[in-house]
Amino acid sequence: MKSGFVAIIGRPSTGKSTLLNSICGQQISIISSNPQTTRNKIKGIFTDKKGQIIFIDTPGFHLSKKKLNIALMNNVYSSITEADLILYIIDIQDEPADEENEILKIILKSKVNFLVVINKIDIQKTKIKEIMLFLEKEGITQENIIKISAEKKINIEELKNKIYENFKEGPLYYPEEYYTDQEMDLRISEIIRGVTIKNLKEELPYSLYVDIDTLEERRRSLFVKANIIVAGESQKGIIVGKEGKGIKTIGEEARKKISEIFERRCNLFLQVKLKKNWNKETKLIQRLIN
């Protein structure tokens, strides 16, 4: 049996979370077109007859001096130090930019084995020539590159084989039936946050988080009270919506998704609360992303 830890890194919206969910067979990480939707170091666990792969999904790599972004990037750096292998995800639609140079610099400095995973090969319009030229210039050989579609599950088996090739013999770190190590309250808060992001304007996701006030596991159901916390007064109105339609839609979609994932009925009660400028509070940010 082989086992090991794999850090998934890359620019925002390259398909890191889609890949994690695709391999593990469950929604573990939020999928969104909005940058940096992932905040925590989210572990997904895949086990088969060859062994066990523990994936660490990281926030999208983005160069910015904002407090929240700096904290998120620290998550990326620490994930690399924990990994036996790095998957560097590149969106085939994106022309290499400053982030690519910085990411490769970090990877090469870490001395950790890595694979460059070019994602979304099912898409017609691509920047593959520019990407391959960039990788060649940086001395990345073909044996370190694999092209996939996480969404369409193209070459996923080949990717898993390449991952195992980089692992040593080792124990199963988690029981075979595990597909994540996340606690239920964190998973539920992330489901609610994901649904909220999906239903809102692009600029809002950075300014909200979800706090679980009550979580009770009953015989055949879950009872959840949760607060969607925003940083500005105007954001409350955006989430609540006209005549409360916005928060109602979020509640219905989140309730359905929670029920599907945990396979039991969910009684979900949502409130929107204001915590001014929470995204500038260092201690709170650290609590939310760890």
mmCIF file of C-alpha atoms in Angstrom, residues 86-189:
data_model
loop_
_atom_site.group_PDB
_atom_site.id
_atom_site.type_symbol
_atom_site.label_atom_id
_atom_site.label_comp_id
_atom_site.label_asym_id
_atom_site.label_seq_id
_atom_site.Cartn_x
_atom_site.Cartn_y
_atom_site.Cartn_z
ATOM 1 C CA ILE A 86 2.329 19.150 -5.223
ATOM 2 C CA LEU A 87 -0.285 19.337 -7.962
ATOM 3 C CA TYR A 88 0.110 22.680 -9.685
ATOM 4 C CA ILE A 89 -3.177 23.306 -11.511
ATOM 5 C CA ILE A 90 -3.169 25.535 -14.592
ATOM 6 C CA ASP A 91 -6.345 26.549 -16.416
ATOM 7 C CA ILE A 92 -5.813 25.865 -20.119
ATOM 8 C CA GLN A 93 -7.673 29.119 -20.884
ATOM 9 C CA ASP A 94 -5.268 31.313 -18.896
ATOM 10 C CA GLU A 95 -2.137 32.839 -20.320
ATOM 11 C CA PRO A 96 0.756 32.561 -17.833
ATOM 12 C CA ALA A 97 1.096 35.679 -15.662
ATOM 13 C CA ASP A 98 3.024 36.893 -12.605
ATOM 14 C CA GLU A 99 1.304 34.345 -10.369
ATOM 15 C CA GLU A 100 2.709 31.487 -12.469
ATOM 16 C CA ASN A 101 6.257 32.728 -11.988
ATOM 17 C CA GLU A 102 5.720 33.098 -8.254
ATOM 18 C CA ILE A 103 4.056 29.693 -7.860
ATOM 19 C CA LEU A 104 6.825 27.896 -9.733
ATOM 20 C CA LYS A 105 9.433 29.737 -7.694
ATOM 21 C CA ILE A 106 7.771 28.523 -4.480
ATOM 22 C CA ILE A 107 7.428 24.950 -5.760
ATOM 23 C CA LEU A 108 11.027 24.675 -6.908
ATOM 24 C CA LYS A 109 12.303 26.217 -3.682
ATOM 25 C CA SER A 110 10.314 23.697 -1.620
ATOM 26 C CA LYS A 111 12.158 20.706 -3.173
ATOM 27 C CA VAL A 112 8.851 18.778 -3.036
ATOM 28 C CA ASN A 113 8.026 16.572 -6.038
ATOM 29 C CA PHE A 114 5.376 18.108 -8.263
ATOM 30 C CA LEU A 115 3.138 17.571 -11.263
ATOM 31 C CA VAL A 116 1.852 20.348 -13.492
ATOM 32 C CA VAL A 117 -1.814 19.590 -14.173
ATOM 33 C CA ILE A 118 -3.257 21.450 -17.153
ATOM 34 C CA ASN A 119 -6.997 21.449 -16.547
ATOM 35 C CA LYS A 120 -10.112 21.984 -18.707
ATOM 36 C CA ILE A 121 -8.781 20.279 -21.847
ATOM 37 C CA ASP A 122 -12.391 19.774 -22.953
ATOM 38 C CA ILE A 123 -12.605 23.503 -23.737
ATOM 39 C CA GLN A 124 -12.044 24.617 -27.335
ATOM 40 C CA LYS A 125 -10.372 28.028 -26.994
ATOM 41 C CA THR A 126 -7.108 27.596 -25.112
ATOM 42 C CA LYS A 127 -3.730 29.118 -24.359
ATOM 43 C CA ILE A 128 -1.951 25.769 -24.552
ATOM 44 C CA LYS A 129 0.863 27.036 -26.786
ATOM 45 C CA GLU A 130 1.656 29.881 -24.403
ATOM 46 C CA ILE A 131 1.447 27.555 -21.394
ATOM 47 C CA MET A 132 3.735 24.914 -22.884
ATOM 48 C CA LEU A 133 6.226 27.578 -23.966
ATOM 49 C CA PHE A 134 6.244 29.000 -20.443
ATOM 50 C CA LEU A 135 6.770 25.566 -18.866
ATOM 51 C CA GLU A 136 9.522 24.686 -21.339
ATOM 52 C CA LYS A 137 11.260 27.980 -20.591
ATOM 53 C CA GLU A 138 11.129 27.142 -16.881
ATOM 54 C CA GLY A 139 12.677 23.726 -17.519
ATOM 55 C CA ILE A 140 9.554 21.671 -16.782
ATOM 56 C CA THR A 141 9.731 18.371 -18.670
ATOM 57 C CA GLN A 142 6.853 16.430 -20.230
ATOM 58 C CA GLU A 143 7.064 13.719 -17.575
ATOM 59 C CA ASN A 144 5.992 16.317 -15.017
ATOM 60 C CA ILE A 145 2.984 17.479 -17.054
ATOM 61 C CA ILE A 146 -0.453 15.911 -17.390
ATOM 62 C CA LYS A 147 -3.527 17.282 -19.166
ATOM 63 C CA ILE A 148 -6.960 16.608 -17.692
ATOM 64 C CA SER A 149 -10.539 17.755 -17.386
ATOM 65 C CA ALA A 150 -11.598 17.585 -13.748
ATOM 66 C CA GLU A 151 -15.213 18.341 -14.615
ATOM 67 C CA LYS A 152 -15.460 15.741 -17.400
ATOM 68 C CA LYS A 153 -13.164 13.304 -15.543
ATOM 69 C CA ILE A 154 -10.782 12.993 -18.489
ATOM 70 C CA ASN A 155 -7.397 11.411 -17.600
ATOM 71 C CA ILE A 156 -8.270 11.312 -13.901
ATOM 72 C CA GLU A 157 -7.192 7.665 -13.603
ATOM 73 C CA GLU A 158 -3.873 8.511 -15.231
ATOM 74 C CA LEU A 159 -3.440 11.374 -12.768
ATOM 75 C CA LYS A 160 -4.083 9.080 -9.803
ATOM 76 C CA ASN A 161 -1.514 6.615 -11.152
ATOM 77 C CA LYS A 162 1.064 9.392 -11.466
ATOM 78 C CA ILE A 163 0.345 10.461 -7.896
ATOM 79 C CA TYR A 164 0.918 6.938 -6.585
ATOM 80 C CA GLU A 165 4.188 6.770 -8.523
ATOM 81 C CA ASN A 166 5.425 9.622 -6.333
ATOM 82 C CA PHE A 167 4.420 7.950 -3.058
ATOM 83 C CA LYS A 168 6.340 5.561 -0.852
ATOM 84 C CA GLU A 169 4.928 2.546 0.933
ATOM 85 C CA GLY A 170 2.932 3.729 3.919
ATOM 86 C CA PRO A 171 -0.080 3.222 6.174
ATOM 87 C CA LEU A 172 -3.668 4.311 5.687
ATOM 88 C CA TYR A 173 -3.910 7.548 7.636
ATOM 89 C CA TYR A 174 -7.715 7.421 7.696
ATOM 90 C CA PRO A 175 -10.298 4.603 7.668
ATOM 91 C CA GLU A 176 -11.217 3.460 4.152
ATOM 92 C CA GLU A 177 -14.739 4.907 4.295
ATOM 93 C CA TYR A 178 -13.526 8.468 5.030
ATOM 94 C CA TYR A 179 -13.567 11.002 2.194
ATOM 95 C CA THR A 180 -12.798 14.091 4.327
ATOM 96 C CA ASP A 181 -11.595 14.924 7.821
ATOM 97 C CA GLN A 182 -13.798 18.003 8.118
ATOM 98 C CA GLU A 183 -16.194 18.230 11.044
ATOM 99 C CA MET A 184 -19.891 18.420 10.226
ATOM 100 C CA ASP A 185 -20.305 22.027 11.398
ATOM 101 C CA LEU A 186 -17.510 23.240 9.118
ATOM 102 C CA ARG A 187 -18.909 21.327 6.154
ATOM 103 C CA ILE A 188 -22.389 22.745 6.728
ATOM 104 C CA SER A 189 -21.060 26.287 7.091
#
